[in-house]
Amino acid sequence: MAPPLPTPVPAEARGKKLRPDDMLRAAAALGDSVAAVQAVLTVETGGAGGFLLDGRPRILFEAHLFSRATGRRFDASHPRISAQPWDRRLYAGGAGEWPRLDAAAALARPQALCSASWGLAQILGSNHRAAGHATVEGYVAAVSESEGRQLDALVAFLRAEGLDRLLRARDWAGFARRYNGPGYAANAYDQKLAAAYADAAGEPPPVRPIATMLRIGHRGEAVLRVQRALGWAGFMLTQDGVFGRVTEIAVQQFQERMRLAPDGVVGPATARALGL
């Protein structure tokens, strides 16, 4: 007989949080620093933690994965928990995900557990082997114990997938691509990782490359960086973060000097020439 799924026990939640020794253990297993571990957790969890206030693990149940795992047997009879394709509207969020998982588990328990992501790092149950557990039941039992066990699962997953090497190399783009898929850039996942690591390590925040087209009328930190670079290149202009006519003329003159099209717009080629 399968063990019961976790039920709300608020008093337990207080003893399930990460401890400093959990972070030290994770860093040692990865051959890395606590700051690197903290960066991954900061970006992946957003500070939400691995447990609900009622003591159950934080989960997200994926109806499209359950549908696939069960051969779409329940799509017609249970469209809220078994459906193709992926549909954001099916999520209930927070504690509301548990009734969805409970209902799916009553139909096909192993497939249901495999179709939910769990805890701090939201590792899918279907990845239980990579997370260090021979069965999905063992994985669920472990991540239900504490955030420390959830972190252990993340460490095992990173090592199994070769992500630990990318983390040690600070290859944030490579790590993000492997962990979150090819769409990582749309959410600037790599840049968030770099910034979180710098913050945790007490280092200056990373300078992001100019990745947008800057032209007259724009303002902000990116424009200020362009103005500073123009100043270093010998152009006299007010460095106020406002892309006005004077900045545009300076950009055009710089472009002519560098044999670029003098359109007054700072695109990738001009930004590279400015060292940005």
PDB file of C-alpha atoms in Angstrom, residues 18-248:
ATOM      1  CA  LEU A  18      17.281  25.498   5.227  1.00  0.00           C
ATOM      2  CA  ARG A  19      20.125  25.634   7.734  1.00  0.00           C
ATOM      3  CA  PRO A  20      23.654  26.986   7.182  1.00  0.00           C
ATOM      4  CA  ASP A  21      25.077  23.462   7.300  1.00  0.00           C
ATOM      5  CA  ASP A  22      22.737  22.463   4.456  1.00  0.00           C
ATOM      6  CA  MET A  23      24.317  25.154   2.274  1.00  0.00           C
ATOM      7  CA  LEU A  24      27.839  24.136   3.283  1.00  0.00           C
ATOM      8  CA  ARG A  25      27.073  20.500   2.472  1.00  0.00           C
ATOM      9  CA  ALA A  26      25.686  21.461  -0.934  1.00  0.00           C
ATOM     10  CA  ALA A  27      28.677  23.651  -1.772  1.00  0.00           C
ATOM     11  CA  ALA A  28      31.097  20.874  -0.809  1.00  0.00           C
ATOM     12  CA  ALA A  29      29.241  18.304  -2.917  1.00  0.00           C
ATOM     13  CA  LEU A  30      29.356  20.644  -5.928  1.00  0.00           C
ATOM     14  CA  GLY A  31      32.974  21.639  -5.359  1.00  0.00           C
ATOM     15  CA  ASP A  32      31.838  25.237  -5.341  1.00  0.00           C
ATOM     16  CA  SER A  33      31.049  28.144  -3.049  1.00  0.00           C
ATOM     17  CA  VAL A  34      28.015  28.808  -0.903  1.00  0.00           C
ATOM     18  CA  ALA A  35      27.527  31.984  -2.976  1.00  0.00           C
ATOM     19  CA  ALA A  36      27.049  29.903  -6.133  1.00  0.00           C
ATOM     20  CA  VAL A  37      24.495  27.671  -4.426  1.00  0.00           C
ATOM     21  CA  GLN A  38      22.700  30.730  -3.077  1.00  0.00           C
ATOM     22  CA  ALA A  39      22.574  32.303  -6.545  1.00  0.00           C
ATOM     23  CA  VAL A  40      20.788  29.286  -8.009  1.00  0.00           C
ATOM     24  CA  LEU A  41      18.316  29.173  -5.129  1.00  0.00           C
ATOM     25  CA  THR A  42      17.667  32.924  -5.252  1.00  0.00           C
ATOM     26  CA  VAL A  43      16.820  32.919  -8.939  1.00  0.00           C
ATOM     27  CA  GLU A  44      14.985  29.609  -9.035  1.00  0.00           C
ATOM     28  CA  THR A  45      12.826  30.095  -5.931  1.00  0.00           C
ATOM     29  CA  GLY A  46      12.419  33.860  -5.904  1.00  0.00           C
ATOM     30  CA  GLY A  47      12.564  33.612  -2.123  1.00  0.00           C
ATOM     31  CA  ALA A  48       9.359  31.566  -1.997  1.00  0.00           C
ATOM     32  CA  GLY A  49      10.858  28.636  -0.075  1.00  0.00           C
ATOM     33  CA  GLY A  50      10.219  24.939  -0.509  1.00  0.00           C
ATOM     34  CA  PHE A  51       7.175  24.582   1.762  1.00  0.00           C
ATOM     35  CA  LEU A  52       3.739  26.077   2.108  1.00  0.00           C
ATOM     36  CA  LEU A  53       2.742  27.594   5.427  1.00  0.00           C
ATOM     37  CA  ASP A  54       0.808  24.426   6.182  1.00  0.00           C
ATOM     38  CA  GLY A  55       3.969  22.300   6.067  1.00  0.00           C
ATOM     39  CA  ARG A  56       3.422  20.590   2.718  1.00  0.00           C
ATOM     40  CA  PRO A  57       6.013  20.922  -0.064  1.00  0.00           C
ATOM     41  CA  ARG A  58       5.422  23.636  -2.609  1.00  0.00           C
ATOM     42  CA  ILE A  59       4.353  21.922  -5.837  1.00  0.00           C
ATOM     43  CA  LEU A  60       3.138  22.668  -9.329  1.00  0.00           C
ATOM     44  CA  PHE A  61       1.038  19.985 -11.002  1.00  0.00           C
ATOM     45  CA  GLU A  62       1.403  19.725 -14.788  1.00  0.00           C
ATOM     46  CA  ALA A  63      -1.784  18.482 -16.457  1.00  0.00           C
ATOM     47  CA  HIS A  64      -0.105  18.076 -19.846  1.00  0.00           C
ATOM     48  CA  LEU A  65       2.572  15.806 -18.373  1.00  0.00           C
ATOM     49  CA  PHE A  66      -0.020  13.717 -16.548  1.00  0.00           C
ATOM     50  CA  SER A  67      -1.980  13.404 -19.789  1.00  0.00           C
ATOM     51  CA  ARG A  68       1.124  12.241 -21.627  1.00  0.00           C
ATOM     52  CA  ALA A  69       2.155   9.825 -18.871  1.00  0.00           C
ATOM     53  CA  THR A  70      -1.269   8.174 -18.806  1.00  0.00           C
ATOM     54  CA  GLY A  71      -1.771   7.918 -22.548  1.00  0.00           C
ATOM     55  CA  ARG A  72      -4.460  10.651 -22.397  1.00  0.00           C
ATOM     56  CA  ARG A  73      -6.864   8.218 -20.765  1.00  0.00           C
ATOM     57  CA  PHE A  74      -8.299  10.868 -18.458  1.00  0.00           C
ATOM     58  CA  ASP A  75      -8.417  13.888 -20.778  1.00  0.00           C
ATOM     59  CA  ALA A  76     -12.154  13.597 -21.404  1.00  0.00           C
ATOM     60  CA  SER A  77     -13.233  12.657 -17.886  1.00  0.00           C
ATOM     61  CA  HIS A  78     -10.845  14.914 -15.928  1.00  0.00           C
ATOM     62  CA  PRO A  79      -9.917  17.876 -18.172  1.00  0.00           C
ATOM     63  CA  ARG A  80      -8.728  20.034 -15.256  1.00  0.00           C
ATOM     64  CA  ILE A  81      -5.903  17.655 -14.368  1.00  0.00           C
ATOM     65  CA  SER A  82      -5.278  15.825 -17.650  1.00  0.00           C
ATOM     66  CA  ALA A  83      -5.107  17.878 -20.831  1.00  0.00           C
ATOM     67  CA  GLN A  84      -3.036  18.555 -23.913  1.00  0.00           C
ATOM     68  CA  PRO A  85      -1.460  20.929 -24.757  1.00  0.00           C
ATOM     69  CA  TRP A  86       0.022  22.873 -21.820  1.00  0.00           C
ATOM     70  CA  ASP A  87      -2.448  25.457 -20.545  1.00  0.00           C
ATOM     71  CA  ARG A  88      -1.480  28.035 -17.925  1.00  0.00           C
ATOM     72  CA  ARG A  89      -5.135  28.523 -16.992  1.00  0.00           C
ATOM     73  CA  LEU A  90      -5.260  25.070 -15.381  1.00  0.00           C
ATOM     74  CA  TYR A  91      -2.887  26.045 -12.584  1.00  0.00           C
ATOM     75  CA  ALA A  92      -4.488  26.780  -9.215  1.00  0.00           C
ATOM     76  CA  GLY A  93      -1.297  28.013  -7.550  1.00  0.00           C
ATOM     77  CA  GLY A  94      -0.041  27.621  -3.985  1.00  0.00           C
ATOM     78  CA  ALA A  95      -2.034  25.250  -1.801  1.00  0.00           C
ATOM     79  CA  GLY A  96      -4.558  24.965  -4.636  1.00  0.00           C
ATOM     80  CA  GLU A  97      -2.177  22.650  -6.486  1.00  0.00           C
ATOM     81  CA  TRP A  98      -2.570  19.923  -3.872  1.00  0.00           C
ATOM     82  CA  PRO A  99      -6.232  19.030  -4.594  1.00  0.00           C
ATOM     83  CA  ARG A 100      -5.232  18.696  -8.253  1.00  0.00           C
ATOM     84  CA  LEU A 101      -2.398  16.329  -7.350  1.00  0.00           C
ATOM     85  CA  ASP A 102      -4.615  14.367  -4.949  1.00  0.00           C
ATOM     86  CA  ALA A 103      -7.242  13.885  -7.646  1.00  0.00           C
ATOM     87  CA  ALA A 104      -4.628  12.752 -10.175  1.00  0.00           C
ATOM     88  CA  ALA A 105      -2.998  10.399  -7.650  1.00  0.00           C
ATOM     89  CA  ALA A 106      -6.376   8.719  -7.080  1.00  0.00           C
ATOM     90  CA  LEU A 107      -6.393   7.881 -10.801  1.00  0.00           C
ATOM     91  CA  ALA A 108      -2.736   6.957 -11.401  1.00  0.00           C
ATOM     92  CA  ARG A 109      -0.462   7.640  -8.448  1.00  0.00           C
ATOM     93  CA  PRO A 110       3.066   7.129  -9.876  1.00  0.00           C
ATOM     94  CA  GLN A 111       2.252   9.150 -12.985  1.00  0.00           C
ATOM     95  CA  ALA A 112       0.697  11.906 -10.859  1.00  0.00           C
ATOM     96  CA  LEU A 113       3.744  12.206  -8.602  1.00  0.00           C
ATOM     97  CA  CYS A 114       6.001  12.270 -11.656  1.00  0.00           C
ATOM     98  CA  SER A 115       3.902  15.055 -13.189  1.00  0.00           C
ATOM     99  CA  ALA A 116       4.413  17.514 -10.318  1.00  0.00           C
ATOM    100  CA  SER A 117       7.467  19.660  -9.624  1.00  0.00           C
ATOM    101  CA  TRP A 118       8.552  19.772  -6.009  1.00  0.00           C
ATOM    102  CA  GLY A 119      10.148  22.004  -3.420  1.00  0.00           C
ATOM    103  CA  LEU A 120      12.823  24.667  -3.607  1.00  0.00           C
ATOM    104  CA  ALA A 121      14.127  23.905  -7.078  1.00  0.00           C
ATOM    105  CA  GLN A 122      10.830  22.605  -8.492  1.00  0.00           C
ATOM    106  CA  ILE A 123      12.407  19.417  -9.848  1.00  0.00           C
ATOM    107  CA  LEU A 124       9.845  17.224 -11.563  1.00  0.00           C
ATOM    108  CA  GLY A 125       9.039  13.891  -9.965  1.00  0.00           C
ATOM    109  CA  SER A 126       9.886  12.264 -13.287  1.00  0.00           C
ATOM    110  CA  ASN A 127      13.491  13.347 -12.679  1.00  0.00           C
ATOM    111  CA  HIS A 128      13.671  11.417  -9.405  1.00  0.00           C
ATOM    112  CA  ARG A 129      16.625   9.285 -10.510  1.00  0.00           C
ATOM    113  CA  ALA A 130      18.704  12.300 -11.474  1.00  0.00           C
ATOM    114  CA  ALA A 131      17.706  13.828  -8.137  1.00  0.00           C
ATOM    115  CA  GLY A 132      19.199  10.842  -6.311  1.00  0.00           C
ATOM    116  CA  HIS A 133      16.193   8.576  -5.681  1.00  0.00           C
ATOM    117  CA  ALA A 134      15.447   5.196  -7.216  1.00  0.00           C
ATOM    118  CA  THR A 135      11.669   5.707  -7.009  1.00  0.00           C
ATOM    119  CA  VAL A 136       9.375   8.679  -7.201  1.00  0.00           C
ATOM    120  CA  GLU A 137       7.864   7.636  -3.861  1.00  0.00           C
ATOM    121  CA  GLY A 138      11.301   7.883  -2.256  1.00  0.00           C
ATOM    122  CA  TYR A 139      11.854  11.273  -3.850  1.00  0.00           C
ATOM    123  CA  VAL A 140       8.531  12.636  -2.598  1.00  0.00           C
ATOM    124  CA  ALA A 141       9.174  11.305   0.904  1.00  0.00           C
ATOM    125  CA  ALA A 142      12.606  12.972   0.990  1.00  0.00           C
ATOM    126  CA  VAL A 143      11.544  16.387  -0.296  1.00  0.00           C
ATOM    127  CA  SER A 144       8.634  16.337   2.159  1.00  0.00           C
ATOM    128  CA  GLU A 145      11.058  16.158   5.082  1.00  0.00           C
ATOM    129  CA  SER A 146      12.969  19.429   4.828  1.00  0.00           C
ATOM    130  CA  GLU A 147      14.418  22.075   2.548  1.00  0.00           C
ATOM    131  CA  GLY A 148      17.780  20.491   3.290  1.00  0.00           C
ATOM    132  CA  ARG A 149      16.637  17.279   1.588  1.00  0.00           C
ATOM    133  CA  GLN A 150      15.232  19.361  -1.261  1.00  0.00           C
ATOM    134  CA  LEU A 151      18.625  21.021  -1.659  1.00  0.00           C
ATOM    135  CA  ASP A 152      20.292  17.598  -1.664  1.00  0.00           C
ATOM    136  CA  ALA A 153      18.014  16.629  -4.543  1.00  0.00           C
ATOM    137  CA  LEU A 154      19.009  19.765  -6.449  1.00  0.00           C
ATOM    138  CA  VAL A 155      22.703  19.026  -5.937  1.00  0.00           C
ATOM    139  CA  ALA A 156      22.253  15.460  -7.194  1.00  0.00           C
ATOM    140  CA  PHE A 157      20.326  16.731 -10.209  1.00  0.00           C
ATOM    141  CA  LEU A 158      22.989  19.333 -11.088  1.00  0.00           C
ATOM    142  CA  ARG A 159      25.711  16.705 -10.891  1.00  0.00           C
ATOM    143  CA  ALA A 160      23.764  14.114 -12.875  1.00  0.00           C
ATOM    144  CA  GLU A 161      23.067  16.608 -15.656  1.00  0.00           C
ATOM    145  CA  GLY A 162      26.611  18.047 -15.760  1.00  0.00           C
ATOM    146  CA  LEU A 163      25.365  21.439 -14.644  1.00  0.00           C
ATOM    147  CA  ASP A 164      27.821  21.573 -11.760  1.00  0.00           C
ATOM    148  CA  ARG A 165      30.679  22.095 -14.232  1.00  0.00           C
ATOM    149  CA  LEU A 166      28.912  25.037 -15.844  1.00  0.00           C
ATOM    150  CA  LEU A 167      28.199  26.509 -12.429  1.00  0.00           C
ATOM    151  CA  ARG A 168      31.850  26.263 -11.346  1.00  0.00           C
ATOM    152  CA  ALA A 169      32.902  27.916 -14.631  1.00  0.00           C
ATOM    153  CA  ARG A 170      30.379  30.729 -14.038  1.00  0.00           C
ATOM    154  CA  ASP A 171      29.003  29.974 -17.490  1.00  0.00           C
ATOM    155  CA  TRP A 172      25.662  31.518 -16.642  1.00  0.00           C
ATOM    156  CA  ALA A 173      24.292  31.360 -20.180  1.00  0.00           C
ATOM    157  CA  GLY A 174      25.267  27.706 -20.546  1.00  0.00           C
ATOM    158  CA  PHE A 175      23.790  26.864 -17.158  1.00  0.00           C
ATOM    159  CA  ALA A 176      20.571  28.728 -17.921  1.00  0.00           C
ATOM    160  CA  ARG A 177      20.216  27.070 -21.330  1.00  0.00           C
ATOM    161  CA  ARG A 178      20.584  23.592 -19.848  1.00  0.00           C
ATOM    162  CA  TYR A 179      18.450  24.225 -16.765  1.00  0.00           C
ATOM    163  CA  ASN A 180      15.612  26.320 -18.209  1.00  0.00           C
ATOM    164  CA  GLY A 181      15.716  25.495 -21.910  1.00  0.00           C
ATOM    165  CA  PRO A 182      16.484  27.556 -25.019  1.00  0.00           C
ATOM    166  CA  GLY A 183      13.994  30.268 -24.032  1.00  0.00           C
ATOM    167  CA  TYR A 184      16.072  31.321 -21.019  1.00  0.00           C
ATOM    168  CA  ALA A 185      17.203  34.576 -22.657  1.00  0.00           C
ATOM    169  CA  ALA A 186      13.655  35.909 -22.875  1.00  0.00           C
ATOM    170  CA  ASN A 187      13.565  36.011 -19.070  1.00  0.00           C
ATOM    171  CA  ALA A 188      17.211  37.113 -18.748  1.00  0.00           C
ATOM    172  CA  TYR A 189      17.770  34.046 -16.574  1.00  0.00           C
ATOM    173  CA  ASP A 190      21.542  34.115 -17.109  1.00  0.00           C
ATOM    174  CA  GLN A 191      21.764  37.786 -16.172  1.00  0.00           C
ATOM    175  CA  LYS A 192      19.717  37.190 -13.039  1.00  0.00           C
ATOM    176  CA  LEU A 193      22.062  34.367 -12.046  1.00  0.00           C
ATOM    177  CA  ALA A 194      25.129  36.549 -12.574  1.00  0.00           C
ATOM    178  CA  ALA A 195      23.616  39.356 -10.518  1.00  0.00           C
ATOM    179  CA  ALA A 196      22.513  37.012  -7.716  1.00  0.00           C
ATOM    180  CA  TYR A 197      25.964  35.452  -7.561  1.00  0.00           C
ATOM    181  CA  ALA A 198      27.687  38.850  -7.403  1.00  0.00           C
ATOM    182  CA  ASP A 199      25.369  39.883  -4.586  1.00  0.00           C
ATOM    183  CA  ALA A 200      25.933  36.667  -2.616  1.00  0.00           C
ATOM    184  CA  ALA A 201      29.697  36.799  -3.155  1.00  0.00           C
ATOM    185  CA  GLY A 202      29.955  40.479  -2.245  1.00  0.00           C
ATOM    186  CA  GLU A 203      31.238  41.391  -5.702  1.00  0.00           C
ATOM    187  CA  PRO A 204      30.306  44.414  -7.857  1.00  0.00           C
ATOM    188  CA  PRO A 205      27.193  43.753  -9.929  1.00  0.00           C
ATOM    189  CA  PRO A 206      27.950  42.567 -13.481  1.00  0.00           C
ATOM    190  CA  VAL A 207      27.724  45.072 -16.287  1.00  0.00           C
ATOM    191  CA  ARG A 208      25.179  43.894 -18.829  1.00  0.00           C
ATOM    192  CA  PRO A 209      25.955  44.298 -22.517  1.00  0.00           C
ATOM    193  CA  ILE A 210      23.923  46.806 -24.481  1.00  0.00           C
ATOM    194  CA  ALA A 211      21.378  44.510 -26.117  1.00  0.00           C
ATOM    195  CA  THR A 212      18.815  47.071 -27.315  1.00  0.00           C
ATOM    196  CA  MET A 213      18.801  49.862 -29.892  1.00  0.00           C
ATOM    197  CA  LEU A 214      19.357  53.223 -28.187  1.00  0.00           C
ATOM    198  CA  ARG A 215      18.402  56.394 -29.997  1.00  0.00           C
ATOM    199  CA  ILE A 216      17.342  59.977 -29.406  1.00  0.00           C
ATOM    200  CA  GLY A 217      14.570  60.191 -26.814  1.00  0.00           C
ATOM    201  CA  HIS A 218      15.764  57.224 -24.745  1.00  0.00           C
ATOM    202  CA  ARG A 219      16.959  57.663 -21.212  1.00  0.00           C
ATOM    203  CA  GLY A 220      18.262  55.571 -18.368  1.00  0.00           C
ATOM    204  CA  GLU A 221      21.308  53.659 -17.121  1.00  0.00           C
ATOM    205  CA  ALA A 222      22.177  52.229 -20.549  1.00  0.00           C
ATOM    206  CA  VAL A 223      22.237  55.720 -22.097  1.00  0.00           C
ATOM    207  CA  LEU A 224      24.449  56.932 -19.248  1.00  0.00           C
ATOM    208  CA  ARG A 225      26.914  54.126 -19.981  1.00  0.00           C
ATOM    209  CA  VAL A 226      27.003  55.181 -23.653  1.00  0.00           C
ATOM    210  CA  GLN A 227      27.661  58.788 -22.634  1.00  0.00           C
ATOM    211  CA  ARG A 228      30.482  57.751 -20.315  1.00  0.00           C
ATOM    212  CA  ALA A 229      32.062  55.645 -23.064  1.00  0.00           C
ATOM    213  CA  LEU A 230      31.813  58.587 -25.458  1.00  0.00           C
ATOM    214  CA  GLY A 231      33.460  60.774 -22.830  1.00  0.00           C
ATOM    215  CA  TRP A 232      36.345  58.304 -22.552  1.00  0.00           C
ATOM    216  CA  ALA A 233      36.585  58.420 -26.346  1.00  0.00           C
ATOM    217  CA  GLY A 234      37.156  62.186 -26.147  1.00  0.00           C
ATOM    218  CA  PHE A 235      33.689  63.585 -26.792  1.00  0.00           C
ATOM    219  CA  MET A 236      32.484  66.433 -24.598  1.00  0.00           C
ATOM    220  CA  LEU A 237      28.864  65.966 -23.522  1.00  0.00           C
ATOM    221  CA  THR A 238      26.730  66.043 -20.415  1.00  0.00           C
ATOM    222  CA  GLN A 239      26.481  62.580 -18.835  1.00  0.00           C
ATOM    223  CA  ASP A 240      22.893  62.714 -17.611  1.00  0.00           C
ATOM    224  CA  GLY A 241      21.372  59.500 -18.974  1.00  0.00           C
ATOM    225  CA  VAL A 242      19.255  61.395 -21.522  1.00  0.00           C
ATOM    226  CA  PHE A 243      19.776  60.619 -25.221  1.00  0.00           C
ATOM    227  CA  GLY A 244      19.355  64.095 -26.653  1.00  0.00           C
ATOM    228  CA  ARG A 245      20.599  65.837 -29.773  1.00  0.00           C
ATOM    229  CA  VAL A 246      24.113  66.400 -28.398  1.00  0.00           C
ATOM    230  CA  THR A 247      24.482  62.699 -27.587  1.00  0.00           C
ATOM    231  CA  GLU A 248      23.170  61.793 -31.031  1.00  0.00           C
TER     232      GLU A 248
END
